[in-house]
């Protein structure tokens, strides 16, 4: 059994308490899901229940009573930040070594644990770097199982996985967690629900607002969940309900980029091939396809950031007919890599200095842009101090402030909560209204359905299908659109 | 991106890594006191044979790594040859002044850098870092805390390389321009180092937490997945080195290539 009574915690350098007299107890064998808005302290609570705080991570906490499990395992969200060994077998062996298991039994146990998570590898001595994200997370589960824990803590284990990986991981977790106490923090909860028998909702300041049986919680607190940006099942339906009908634009027949026998190279090999395709002005082009199919390569090739061959023409407003970064915005997956100054304000100013916007207009434009992207109140912060959602918004803002014609986005909503995702989609739509063509890689079919005017399906490094979706949005009424 | 290199394990891979490390370190230090270029030349021939045929790596790798070796040899020897001091002038043109003394001193310096380079490569190409750290924990009693930190750090390197490439693209897209000269260098270092460090420090912290969550360091006693003991390969290695040292010594006295015996 896990228990905390009247828990208080405070991060150093923060003025307010993270938890104020939170009490919670979890019985043996219970399977609990903790949800809440970003910044509500779900992960912190999980780490306190596990005992990682304050034993390993030094955060001052105070509680009248604290009972934790001696034997626990935790799966973290970043597949690249939880292994210390280079090979699969060595990683599980690391855990067995910690437990003082004798070397003769190790090989057998390693295969057994890998088997339990469905990782059938011809050779167990395989480099972890070669595994897909979903496989890495299953390896993380296997190494946690090697601890033979009574309690499993799962800290958004699928936040960085695509849909296939997510499903694999939750299927695996369902199988291995039967006889264990499980505490889960997650905001993508479609696959989690069949696994849990209790749901706890935290609010912005870490207070428990609801605690109960899943069905009950989801019928009674649906609007709270929506407000907190939790990906509950059918949230897209609720979102679509309140969306205005987007108008079409007249100038959608002018090409902005045309490609002919266009190839993108990676390490001297052709990784992506487009036979003949056009991106039109005012399009919202969604690029879809499986992981590793070449979507990001296509984006990098369009931006001329990798070696390319074949024909590509740019029809940008500066009439240069070249790939001009002052007219083309690109947003990378990790926004931090795009920040180059010490404040949000300077970051946006840098983009303007690089453009042909007149310096007299800088101040007005900066203010308007900061407000539009909801960054005005943090304009003097260092970009690294922002929340994840704010970082993403800033990286989009830097790309759009200087009159670009086209904005390319590599999975901009990946790993974001629903609130941030919707907010960003609306920003993109606004950009599109202001005549910025949107090209975005996405895995989310709902985004394609709600917003995209064109979809390019990429398979095995080749553009296989071009779908025109603009007709769908025009003729079918909103109510008919979301019948699956 | 993958920076893994495939190879065929040879007997040199099977030598106990700690033993190999200590032997080669001793040899390093010993060679510092050698002032006879003939001896170094014979040493190099022997080590070169091991390097060329003993590492089990593909010719492409061996060839590629030989390029920096050659550059090291040429750069360290020519500077000394061209600009070193000496009495017996052979050639003089402007700043360049080649004398007999500077020539042999240059050759000696080049050979010395080359023998160090070859030995280091031989070690690096035939030692898996994981085995080295397991061995240092078992034979040299290195604390697991340090050994596993190193291993975790090595695992992060390819991720950093990947991040570096993305960062380069990102800066290009944002239209970053650098000043000229030293100031530009400083800007570049700052723009690359800060994000890479920030990402790495955060990742390192996460890995550390994950390791402790896996009960690392709760107790000091631990078992080992890999047992690295001593084998007769170690003896063979030691024997070959000693024999070759003797042969080099004898040859350097009997069949001199350079007509000098003492250079400093």
XYZ file of C-alpha atoms in Angstrom:
748
model
C 0.000 0.000 0.000
C 1.103 3.532 -0.812
C 0.058 6.483 1.250
C 0.748 10.170 1.753
C -1.085 12.341 4.216
C -1.147 16.149 4.094
C 1.668 16.307 1.626
C 3.379 19.607 0.899
C 6.176 20.129 -1.585
C 8.029 23.121 -2.863
C 10.512 23.428 -5.677
C 13.508 25.604 -4.932
C 13.205 29.108 -6.471
C 9.432 28.848 -6.649
C 7.360 31.012 -4.385
C 4.229 28.909 -4.138
C 3.738 25.427 -2.792
C 3.300 22.675 -5.353
C 1.002 20.587 -3.163
C -0.992 21.872 -0.279
C -2.083 19.154 2.119
C -2.709 16.469 -0.480
C -3.707 13.101 0.930
C -3.858 9.967 -1.109
C -3.724 6.257 -0.511
C -3.471 3.479 -3.016
C -4.306 -0.100 -2.117
C -2.291 -3.093 -3.180
C -3.252 -4.295 -6.667
C -5.020 -1.077 -7.563
C -4.450 0.417 -10.997
C -4.590 4.169 -10.795
C -4.414 6.826 -13.486
C -3.325 10.339 -12.493
C -4.344 13.090 -14.905
C -4.167 16.850 -14.797
C -3.097 19.919 -16.751
C 0.578 20.555 -17.562
C 2.296 21.866 -14.476
C -0.130 20.281 -12.034
C 2.646 18.209 -10.531
C 1.446 14.767 -11.636
C 4.958 13.540 -12.336
C 6.217 15.038 -9.081
C 3.480 13.257 -7.156
C 4.436 10.023 -8.889
C 8.076 10.506 -7.908
C 7.071 11.217 -4.325
C 4.934 8.081 -4.178
C 7.883 6.108 -5.537
C 10.310 7.690 -3.099
C 12.548 9.104 -5.833
C 11.709 12.430 -4.214
C 13.345 13.166 -1.804
C 15.813 10.232 -1.855
C 17.264 10.793 -5.324
C 15.879 14.123 -6.482
C 16.243 16.679 -3.755
C 12.949 18.489 -3.413
C 11.877 19.528 0.064
C 8.663 17.779 1.038
C 6.683 17.539 4.219
C 3.984 15.037 5.049
C 2.239 13.844 8.207
C 2.521 10.322 6.973
C 4.362 8.830 4.039
C 4.341 5.165 3.188
C 6.148 4.038 0.083
C 6.938 0.695 -1.473
C 10.384 -0.816 -1.070
C 10.104 -2.606 -4.359
C 9.073 -0.506 -7.298
C 9.957 0.082 -10.917
C 9.475 3.212 -12.966
C 9.184 3.666 -16.709
C 10.036 7.211 -17.839
C 8.907 9.087 -20.899
C 12.110 9.726 -22.819
C 13.282 6.545 -24.568
C 16.730 8.076 -25.012
C 17.237 9.020 -21.389
C 16.722 5.894 -19.368
C 19.372 3.459 -20.460
C 22.964 3.510 -19.347
C 24.321 0.611 -21.404
C 24.765 0.385 -25.181
C 23.266 -3.070 -25.777
C 19.883 -4.620 -24.995
C 21.207 -7.575 -23.001
C 23.644 -5.375 -21.059
C 20.872 -3.007 -20.019
C 18.830 -5.772 -18.399
C 22.002 -7.261 -16.975
C 22.652 -3.908 -15.295
C 19.468 -4.378 -13.272
C 20.305 -8.005 -12.475
C 23.759 -6.922 -11.306
C 22.172 -4.342 -9.030
C 20.085 -7.124 -7.547
C 23.144 -9.346 -7.068
C 21.821 -12.122 -9.287
C 24.581 -14.596 -10.031
C 26.060 -14.429 -13.478
C 25.080 -17.975 -14.458
C 21.387 -17.124 -14.285
C 21.606 -13.870 -16.164
C 21.378 -15.024 -19.782
C 18.286 -17.077 -19.045
C 16.583 -14.273 -17.138
C 17.385 -11.721 -19.820
C 15.612 -13.792 -22.482
C 12.727 -14.360 -20.127
C 12.153 -10.667 -19.434
C 12.509 -9.760 -23.105
C 9.977 -12.461 -23.904
C 7.487 -11.066 -21.461
C 7.449 -7.695 -23.183
C 7.284 -9.297 -26.614
C 10.740 -8.260 -27.728
C 11.796 -11.270 -29.737
C 15.248 -10.508 -30.973
C 17.306 -12.948 -33.008
C 20.343 -11.715 -31.115
C 19.887 -10.146 -27.708
C 23.239 -8.425 -28.001
C 21.794 -5.749 -30.274
C 22.462 -2.031 -30.043
C 19.691 -0.092 -28.285
C 20.238 2.775 -30.712
C 18.883 0.594 -33.529
C 15.528 0.016 -31.858
C 12.416 2.026 -32.642
C 10.913 4.227 -29.924
C 8.243 1.637 -29.149
C 10.830 -1.109 -28.835
C 12.997 1.045 -26.583
C 10.077 1.638 -24.247
C 9.320 -2.086 -24.164
C 12.951 -2.665 -23.286
C 12.503 -0.112 -20.501
C 9.543 -2.159 -19.260
C 11.598 -5.355 -19.450
C 14.399 -3.832 -17.399
C 11.864 -2.615 -14.849
C 10.341 -6.112 -14.686
C 13.824 -7.391 -13.960
C 13.515 -5.552 -10.661
C 10.575 -7.863 -9.841
C 8.682 -4.874 -8.470
C 5.456 -4.881 -6.512
C 4.514 -1.428 -7.742
C 4.874 -0.122 -11.275
C 5.079 3.621 -11.829
C 4.568 4.790 -15.391
C 5.477 8.402 -16.152
C 3.974 9.129 -19.582
C 5.682 6.109 -21.113
C 4.177 6.745 -24.550
C 4.406 10.534 -24.760
C 7.179 10.327 -27.337
C 5.831 7.400 -29.366
C 3.731 7.222 -32.506
C 0.386 5.450 -32.543
C 1.729 1.997 -33.333
C 4.357 2.238 -30.614
C 1.808 3.558 -28.131
C -0.529 0.643 -28.709
C 2.305 -1.902 -28.444
C 3.500 -0.449 -25.177
C 0.077 -0.393 -23.538
C -0.743 -3.907 -24.756
C 2.506 -5.050 -23.198
C 1.834 -3.175 -19.972
C -1.628 -4.674 -19.682
C -0.135 -8.115 -19.873
C 2.705 -7.681 -17.416
C 0.937 -5.624 -14.771
C -1.866 -7.982 -13.810
C -0.626 -8.892 -10.340
C 0.939 -5.527 -9.573
C -0.069 -2.173 -8.168
C 0.161 0.326 -11.015
C 0.237 4.122 -10.888
C 0.151 5.880 -14.237
C 0.632 9.492 -15.279
C -0.488 10.037 -18.843
C -2.368 12.550 -20.923
C -3.026 10.321 -23.948
C -5.481 8.006 -22.280
C -7.334 6.076 -25.009
C -5.234 2.970 -24.510
C -4.847 3.371 -20.775
C -8.489 3.174 -19.805
C -8.955 -0.593 -20.211
C -6.083 -1.008 -17.774
C -7.147 1.165 -14.839
C -9.860 0.899 -12.206
C -9.416 4.301 -10.627
C -8.835 7.795 -12.014
C -7.604 10.796 -10.055
C -7.775 14.308 -11.502
C -5.418 17.014 -10.239
C -6.000 20.694 -10.911
C -3.480 23.415 -11.835
C -2.125 23.694 -8.310
C -1.973 19.996 -7.614
C -5.147 19.580 -5.577
C -7.266 16.492 -6.107
C -10.526 17.494 -7.789
C -11.884 14.060 -8.558
C -11.137 10.507 -7.525
C -13.205 7.584 -8.650
C -14.099 4.904 -11.068
C -13.193 5.671 -14.728
C -16.665 5.649 -16.308
C -18.076 7.818 -13.603
C -15.206 10.300 -13.849
C -15.453 10.543 -17.592
C -19.147 11.230 -17.594
C -19.024 13.770 -14.784
C -15.773 15.583 -15.488
C -15.650 15.653 -19.264
C -15.511 19.432 -19.461
C -12.745 19.587 -16.825
C -10.714 17.089 -18.816
C -11.255 19.163 -21.939
C -10.188 22.283 -20.110
C -7.043 20.558 -18.805
C -6.082 19.361 -22.271
C -6.235 15.649 -21.562
C -6.532 13.425 -24.591
C -9.620 11.532 -23.517
C -11.355 9.363 -26.133
C -13.440 11.366 -28.614
C -11.966 14.703 -27.551
C -11.611 15.565 -31.229
C -15.399 15.361 -31.584
C -15.876 17.827 -28.749
C -13.241 20.085 -30.274
C -14.771 19.956 -33.733
C -18.159 20.905 -32.288
C -17.023 24.366 -31.402
C -14.907 25.052 -34.474
C -16.068 27.678 -36.933
C -16.350 26.641 -40.551
C -13.169 27.621 -42.286
C -13.495 29.562 -45.464
C -11.699 28.616 -48.618
C -9.334 30.981 -50.302
C -9.435 32.213 -53.875
C -5.802 32.152 -54.721
C -5.309 28.449 -54.146
C -4.341 27.747 -57.709
C -1.040 29.596 -57.717
C 1.844 27.246 -57.144
C 4.357 28.148 -54.448
C 6.639 25.139 -54.809
C 6.806 22.693 -57.679
C 8.852 19.507 -57.778
C 9.828 17.228 -60.598
C 11.843 14.016 -60.133
C 13.011 15.483 -56.857
C 15.308 13.411 -54.616
C 16.572 13.890 -51.093
C 19.787 12.244 -49.940
C 20.975 11.119 -46.539
C 24.523 9.807 -46.202
C 24.853 9.642 -49.986
C 21.775 7.445 -50.417
C 18.449 8.454 -51.941
C 16.033 8.498 -49.026
C 13.098 10.304 -50.591
C 11.662 10.699 -54.057
C 8.879 12.925 -55.398
C 7.937 12.385 -59.012
C 5.817 15.396 -59.811
C 4.005 17.504 -57.260
C 2.890 21.043 -56.579
C 2.277 22.917 -53.339
C -0.232 25.700 -53.877
C -0.466 29.041 -52.150
C -2.938 28.936 -49.267
C -2.758 25.172 -48.929
C -2.610 23.377 -45.614
C -0.643 20.408 -46.739
C -0.435 17.439 -44.387
C 2.392 14.995 -45.001
C 1.579 11.609 -43.547
C 3.155 8.170 -43.478
C 4.688 5.653 -41.156
C 7.740 6.316 -39.012
C 10.899 6.304 -41.074
C 9.020 6.614 -44.353
C 10.867 9.806 -45.288
C 8.492 12.586 -44.241
C 11.093 14.598 -42.348
C 13.598 13.947 -45.132
C 11.163 15.507 -47.587
C 10.855 18.594 -45.367
C 14.635 18.927 -45.051
C 14.957 18.484 -48.814
C 12.411 21.230 -49.518
C 14.421 23.490 -47.217
C 17.646 22.442 -49.002
C 19.130 21.394 -45.679
C 20.246 18.069 -47.125
C 21.658 17.167 -50.504
C 19.028 17.053 -53.245
C 18.837 16.378 -56.952
C 16.137 16.886 -59.579
C 14.017 19.928 -60.073
C 12.429 22.131 -57.434
C 11.106 25.639 -58.055
C 10.186 28.227 -55.465
C 7.701 30.976 -56.295
C 8.144 33.234 -53.303
C 7.144 36.848 -52.898
C 10.724 38.091 -53.231
C 10.784 36.733 -56.801
C 14.178 35.206 -56.197
C 13.062 31.720 -57.261
C 15.508 30.275 -54.747
C 15.106 28.616 -51.395
C 15.165 31.796 -49.323
C 14.962 31.283 -45.567
C 13.689 34.812 -45.096
C 10.544 33.772 -46.907
C 10.305 30.206 -45.628
C 9.781 29.332 -41.989
C 10.767 25.960 -40.577
C 9.870 24.653 -37.145
C 11.925 21.748 -35.832
C 10.609 19.117 -33.439
C 12.807 20.264 -30.591
C 12.202 24.010 -30.294
C 15.201 24.560 -28.014
C 17.604 23.919 -30.856
C 16.253 26.961 -32.687
C 16.756 29.502 -29.942
C 19.794 31.727 -30.252
C 19.291 34.680 -27.915
C 18.702 35.235 -24.212
C 15.108 36.428 -24.208
C 11.823 35.795 -25.920
C 11.792 39.377 -27.161
C 15.305 39.210 -28.613
C 14.463 35.922 -30.254
C 11.662 37.502 -32.255
C 13.700 40.634 -32.903
C 16.428 38.517 -34.466
C 13.933 37.150 -36.978
C 12.881 40.672 -37.916
C 16.452 41.906 -38.315
C 16.990 39.173 -40.854
C 13.995 40.205 -42.924
C 13.201 43.155 -45.111
C 10.735 44.570 -42.612
C 11.504 48.211 -41.939
C 13.136 48.757 -38.491
C 10.594 51.451 -37.643
C 7.882 48.843 -37.638
C 9.747 46.477 -35.316
C 8.319 47.599 -31.990
C 4.679 47.501 -33.025
C 5.000 44.247 -34.777
C 6.852 42.606 -31.896
C 4.190 43.634 -29.448
C 1.357 42.425 -31.646
C 3.102 39.151 -32.320
C 3.927 38.517 -28.661
C 0.303 39.065 -27.760
C -1.039 36.920 -30.548
C 1.153 34.015 -29.463
C 0.315 34.594 -25.824
C 3.961 35.251 -24.926
C 3.739 38.906 -23.918
C 3.856 38.193 -20.183
C 7.070 36.187 -20.576
C 8.812 38.429 -23.121
C 11.861 38.974 -20.908
C 12.286 35.335 -19.928
C 15.069 33.186 -21.310
C 13.585 30.880 -23.946
C 14.760 27.838 -21.968
C 12.690 28.928 -18.956
C 9.406 28.642 -20.831
C 6.972 25.770 -20.516
C 6.903 23.206 -23.304
C 3.830 24.755 -24.871
C 5.331 28.244 -24.735
C 8.579 27.024 -26.299
C 6.664 25.525 -29.176
C 4.676 28.716 -29.654
C 7.843 30.798 -29.578
C 9.501 28.643 -32.228
C 6.461 29.107 -34.470
C 6.386 32.820 -33.682
C 10.037 33.285 -34.706
C 9.273 31.567 -37.973
C 6.187 33.641 -38.811
C 6.956 37.154 -37.594
C 8.807 38.252 -40.702
C 6.324 37.912 -43.547
C 7.096 34.398 -44.659
C 5.206 32.829 -47.534
C 5.347 29.279 -46.342
C 5.708 27.597 -42.984
C 7.047 24.059 -42.702
C 6.415 22.207 -39.463
C 7.850 18.849 -38.434
C 5.256 17.209 -36.166
C 4.547 20.443 -34.298
C 1.900 18.933 -32.008
C 3.832 15.773 -31.192
C 3.811 14.937 -27.500
C 1.739 18.026 -26.642
C -1.378 17.982 -24.532
C -4.731 18.623 -26.174
C -4.906 22.221 -25.028
C -1.557 23.153 -26.573
C -2.377 21.170 -29.697
C -5.665 22.949 -30.330
C -4.114 26.304 -29.575
C -1.363 25.679 -32.097
C -3.683 24.398 -34.785
C -5.689 27.592 -34.474
C -2.518 29.649 -34.768
C -1.590 27.799 -37.949
C -5.047 28.379 -39.350
C -4.659 32.050 -38.588
C -1.329 32.053 -40.407
C -3.052 30.473 -43.348
C -5.643 33.250 -43.311
C -2.756 35.685 -43.505
C -1.613 34.004 -46.675
C 1.019 31.708 -45.249
C 1.005 28.275 -46.816
C 1.237 25.502 -44.221
C 3.175 22.286 -44.787
C 3.183 19.942 -41.839
C 4.208 16.421 -40.986
C 1.650 14.768 -38.751
C 0.546 11.391 -37.460
C -2.826 12.602 -36.282
C -5.640 11.688 -38.701
C -7.971 14.153 -36.995
C -5.713 17.095 -37.847
C -5.717 16.046 -41.468
C -9.466 15.745 -41.423
C -10.208 19.019 -39.672
C -7.664 21.328 -41.216
C -5.713 19.987 -44.165
C -6.635 20.925 -47.698
C -4.236 18.419 -49.211
C -2.659 15.259 -47.953
C 0.525 13.691 -49.272
C 0.986 10.087 -48.272
C 4.587 8.986 -48.142
C 5.571 5.351 -48.186
C 9.081 3.895 -48.295
C 10.599 7.220 -49.265
C 8.193 7.894 -52.093
C 5.232 10.226 -52.483
C 2.545 7.646 -53.235
C -0.738 9.524 -53.076
C -1.934 13.126 -53.277
C -5.408 13.672 -51.837
C -7.384 16.842 -52.347
C -9.386 17.422 -49.184
C -10.624 20.956 -49.741
C -13.859 19.705 -51.290
C -14.704 17.743 -48.197
C -14.567 20.807 -46.004
C -16.679 22.873 -48.304
C -19.632 20.668 -49.028
C -20.213 18.500 -46.055
C -21.753 20.055 -43.000
C -20.021 19.806 -39.687
C -22.356 17.230 -38.235
C -21.820 14.746 -41.009
C -18.104 15.119 -40.986
C -17.246 13.183 -37.871
C -19.226 10.045 -38.380
C -16.671 7.298 -38.332
C 23.013 8.368 -37.685
C 25.144 5.405 -36.817
C 28.793 5.626 -35.991
C 29.211 1.950 -35.223
C 31.995 0.131 -37.012
C 31.921 -3.590 -37.649
C 34.981 -5.726 -37.042
C 36.153 -9.279 -36.550
C 37.316 -9.834 -32.970
C 40.935 -11.002 -32.832
C 43.171 -12.234 -30.035
C 44.029 -8.630 -29.266
C 40.372 -8.056 -28.321
C 40.566 -10.914 -25.847
C 43.385 -9.469 -23.818
C 42.293 -8.251 -20.440
C 41.588 -4.527 -20.994
C 43.088 -3.354 -17.696
C 46.230 -5.367 -18.348
C 46.425 -3.974 -21.865
C 45.936 -0.445 -20.532
C 48.653 -0.786 -17.888
C 51.135 -2.481 -20.231
C 50.703 0.138 -22.896
C 50.949 2.975 -20.370
C 54.205 1.513 -19.108
C 55.473 1.258 -22.668
C 54.437 4.887 -23.275
C 56.443 6.100 -20.339
C 59.375 3.872 -21.189
C 59.524 5.168 -24.748
C 59.823 8.723 -23.468
C 63.339 7.835 -22.325
C 64.418 6.408 -25.653
C 66.669 8.730 -27.610
C 67.692 6.429 -30.442
C 65.625 6.918 -33.616
C 66.752 3.523 -34.911
C 65.150 1.813 -31.956
C 61.918 3.729 -32.484
C 61.913 2.788 -36.164
C 62.132 -0.912 -35.367
C 59.477 -0.566 -32.675
C 57.147 1.112 -35.142
C 57.581 -1.657 -37.707
C 56.480 -4.226 -35.171
C 53.530 -2.246 -33.867
C 52.516 -1.354 -37.406
C 52.279 -5.069 -38.226
C 49.904 -5.524 -35.272
C 47.968 -2.439 -36.330
C 47.654 -3.532 -39.935
C 46.875 -7.201 -39.436
C 45.851 -7.659 -35.825
C 42.889 -5.383 -35.118
C 40.275 -7.222 -37.202
C 38.961 -3.982 -38.626
C 38.258 -3.449 -42.288
C 41.000 -2.035 -44.513
C 38.942 1.088 -45.089
C 38.975 1.911 -41.376
C 42.641 1.071 -40.987
C 43.517 3.142 -44.040
C 41.432 6.119 -42.933
C 42.981 6.170 -39.495
C 46.457 5.973 -41.029
C 45.905 9.423 -42.556
C 45.998 11.385 -39.279
C 48.977 9.250 -38.237
C 50.880 10.313 -41.333
C 49.892 13.923 -40.813
C 51.129 13.813 -37.229
C 54.421 12.328 -38.368
C 54.911 14.872 -41.133
C 53.866 17.931 -39.147
C 55.879 17.143 -36.046
C 58.991 16.141 -37.966
C 59.018 18.891 -40.612
C 58.636 21.778 -38.166
C 61.679 20.543 -36.317
C 63.605 19.767 -39.502
C 62.920 23.145 -41.132
C 63.191 25.447 -38.174
C 65.241 23.608 -35.547
C 68.668 24.745 -34.473
C 71.901 23.091 -35.547
C 75.518 23.540 -36.680
C 75.980 21.347 -39.800
C 73.961 23.275 -42.391
C 72.550 21.198 -45.259
C 70.194 23.694 -46.775
C 69.195 27.269 -46.177
C 66.435 29.309 -47.798
C 64.884 32.269 -45.988
C 63.429 31.110 -42.730
C 64.022 27.482 -43.572
C 67.258 26.208 -42.209
C 67.908 22.473 -42.351
C 70.856 21.180 -40.404
C 72.032 17.669 -39.713
C 71.060 17.960 -36.056
C 67.618 19.398 -36.740
C 66.995 16.753 -39.387
C 67.583 13.829 -37.065
C 65.818 15.557 -34.212
C 62.820 16.048 -36.495
C 62.831 12.426 -37.599
C 63.076 11.333 -33.986
C 60.194 13.549 -32.934
C 58.049 12.332 -35.819
C 58.781 8.712 -35.019
C 57.961 9.250 -31.398
C 54.597 10.830 -32.114
C 53.902 8.043 -34.544
C 54.670 5.262 -32.090
C 52.391 6.897 -29.520
C 49.672 7.306 -32.121
C 49.965 3.700 -33.242
C 49.832 2.334 -29.694
C 46.785 4.441 -28.854
C 44.992 3.338 -32.001
C 45.888 -0.271 -31.317
C 44.306 0.048 -27.904
C 41.234 1.933 -29.055
C 40.542 -0.392 -31.969
C 40.773 -3.571 -29.928
C 39.033 -2.563 -26.707
C 35.285 -2.244 -26.206
C 34.687 0.546 -23.664
C 32.152 -1.617 -21.800
C 34.756 -4.368 -21.290
C 37.351 -1.811 -20.256
C 35.093 -0.475 -17.509
C 33.974 -3.918 -16.376
C 37.617 -4.906 -16.206
C 38.680 -1.797 -14.308
C 35.891 -2.503 -11.811
C 37.030 -6.089 -11.388
C 40.811 -5.857 -11.635
C 41.563 -2.284 -10.625
C 38.698 -1.912 -8.134
C 37.252 1.168 -9.767
C 34.028 2.172 -8.007
C 30.927 1.121 -10.002
C 29.590 4.657 -9.582
C 32.327 5.995 -11.862
C 32.443 3.087 -14.274
C 28.720 3.194 -15.026
C 28.739 6.978 -15.308
C 31.365 6.684 -18.015
C 29.433 3.989 -19.821
C 26.241 6.047 -19.709
C 28.158 9.051 -21.008
C 29.539 7.065 -23.943
C 25.985 6.044 -24.811
C 25.033 9.693 -25.085
C 27.689 10.522 -27.695
C 25.794 9.395 -30.822
C 22.728 11.278 -29.591
C 24.827 14.426 -29.250
C 26.192 13.993 -32.771
C 22.642 13.753 -34.100
C 21.621 16.821 -32.145
C 24.608 18.724 -33.454
C 23.486 18.082 -37.024
C 19.954 19.273 -36.304
C 21.315 22.313 -34.523
C 23.429 23.214 -37.539
C 20.347 23.049 -39.755
C 18.270 25.040 -37.283
C 20.832 27.844 -37.083
C 21.035 27.956 -40.847
C 17.279 28.328 -41.147
C 17.238 31.119 -38.579
C 19.712 33.000 -40.698
C 22.467 33.220 -38.131
C 25.450 35.176 -39.373
C 28.782 35.155 -37.632
C 31.229 37.991 -37.254
C 34.655 37.665 -38.778
C 37.713 36.375 -36.968
C 38.001 35.476 -33.321
C 34.695 37.080 -32.367
C 32.896 34.888 -34.894
C 34.557 31.810 -33.424
C 33.362 32.846 -29.978
C 29.808 33.356 -31.232
C 29.855 29.979 -32.909
C 31.097 28.189 -29.827
C 28.430 29.889 -27.736
C 25.617 29.115 -30.154
C 26.550 25.458 -30.354
C 27.769 24.770 -26.851
C 24.853 26.166 -24.866
C 22.007 24.203 -26.457
C 24.076 21.017 -26.710
C 25.141 21.300 -23.085
C 21.626 22.112 -21.940
C 20.224 19.054 -23.698
C 23.019 16.817 -22.444
C 22.873 17.960 -18.840
C 19.132 17.418 -18.744
C 19.502 13.999 -20.363
C 22.315 13.045 -18.004
C 20.173 13.979 -15.028
C 17.304 11.866 -16.339
C 19.561 8.906 -16.958
C 20.978 9.234 -13.455
C 17.488 9.203 -11.946
C 16.517 6.219 -14.092
C 19.652 4.370 -12.948
C 18.907 4.991 -9.290
C 15.298 3.949 -9.846
C 16.770 0.646 -10.989
C 18.344 0.206 -7.552
C 21.797 1.242 -8.627
C 24.052 2.297 -5.735
C 21.713 1.051 -3.045
C 24.327 -1.456 -2.065
C 27.953 -1.546 -3.002
C 28.143 -5.247 -3.646
C 27.194 -6.319 -7.120
C 27.558 -9.226 -9.502
C 28.903 -8.804 -13.016
C 27.397 -9.815 -16.338
C 30.837 -9.974 -17.894
C 33.655 -11.676 -16.076
C 37.007 -10.455 -17.233
C 39.867 -12.523 -15.925
C 43.374 -13.153 -17.197
C 44.058 -15.618 -20.016
C 47.165 -16.857 -21.772
C 46.436 -14.223 -24.461
C 47.662 -11.681 -21.922
C 50.878 -13.619 -21.524
C 51.254 -13.883 -25.291
C 50.797 -10.135 -25.652
C 53.332 -9.407 -22.949
C 55.762 -11.920 -24.407
C 55.472 -10.478 -27.915
C 56.084 -6.968 -26.617
C 59.155 -7.982 -24.634
C 60.601 -10.025 -27.489
C 60.065 -7.194 -29.910
C 61.655 -4.701 -27.529
C 64.737 -6.927 -27.422
C 64.783 -7.416 -31.189
C 64.426 -3.663 -31.711
C 67.260 -3.030 -29.329
C 69.567 -5.526 -31.008
C 68.684 -4.378 -34.525
C 69.113 -0.732 -33.644
C 72.697 -1.539 -32.662
C 73.475 -3.982 -35.497
C 71.606 -2.528 -38.473
C 71.477 1.203 -38.032
C 69.336 3.129 -40.503
C 70.069 6.615 -39.251
C 73.705 7.335 -38.538
C 72.950 8.743 -35.089
C 72.386 6.965 -31.841
C 71.555 9.701 -29.435
C 69.133 12.501 -30.136
C 67.438 14.751 -27.706
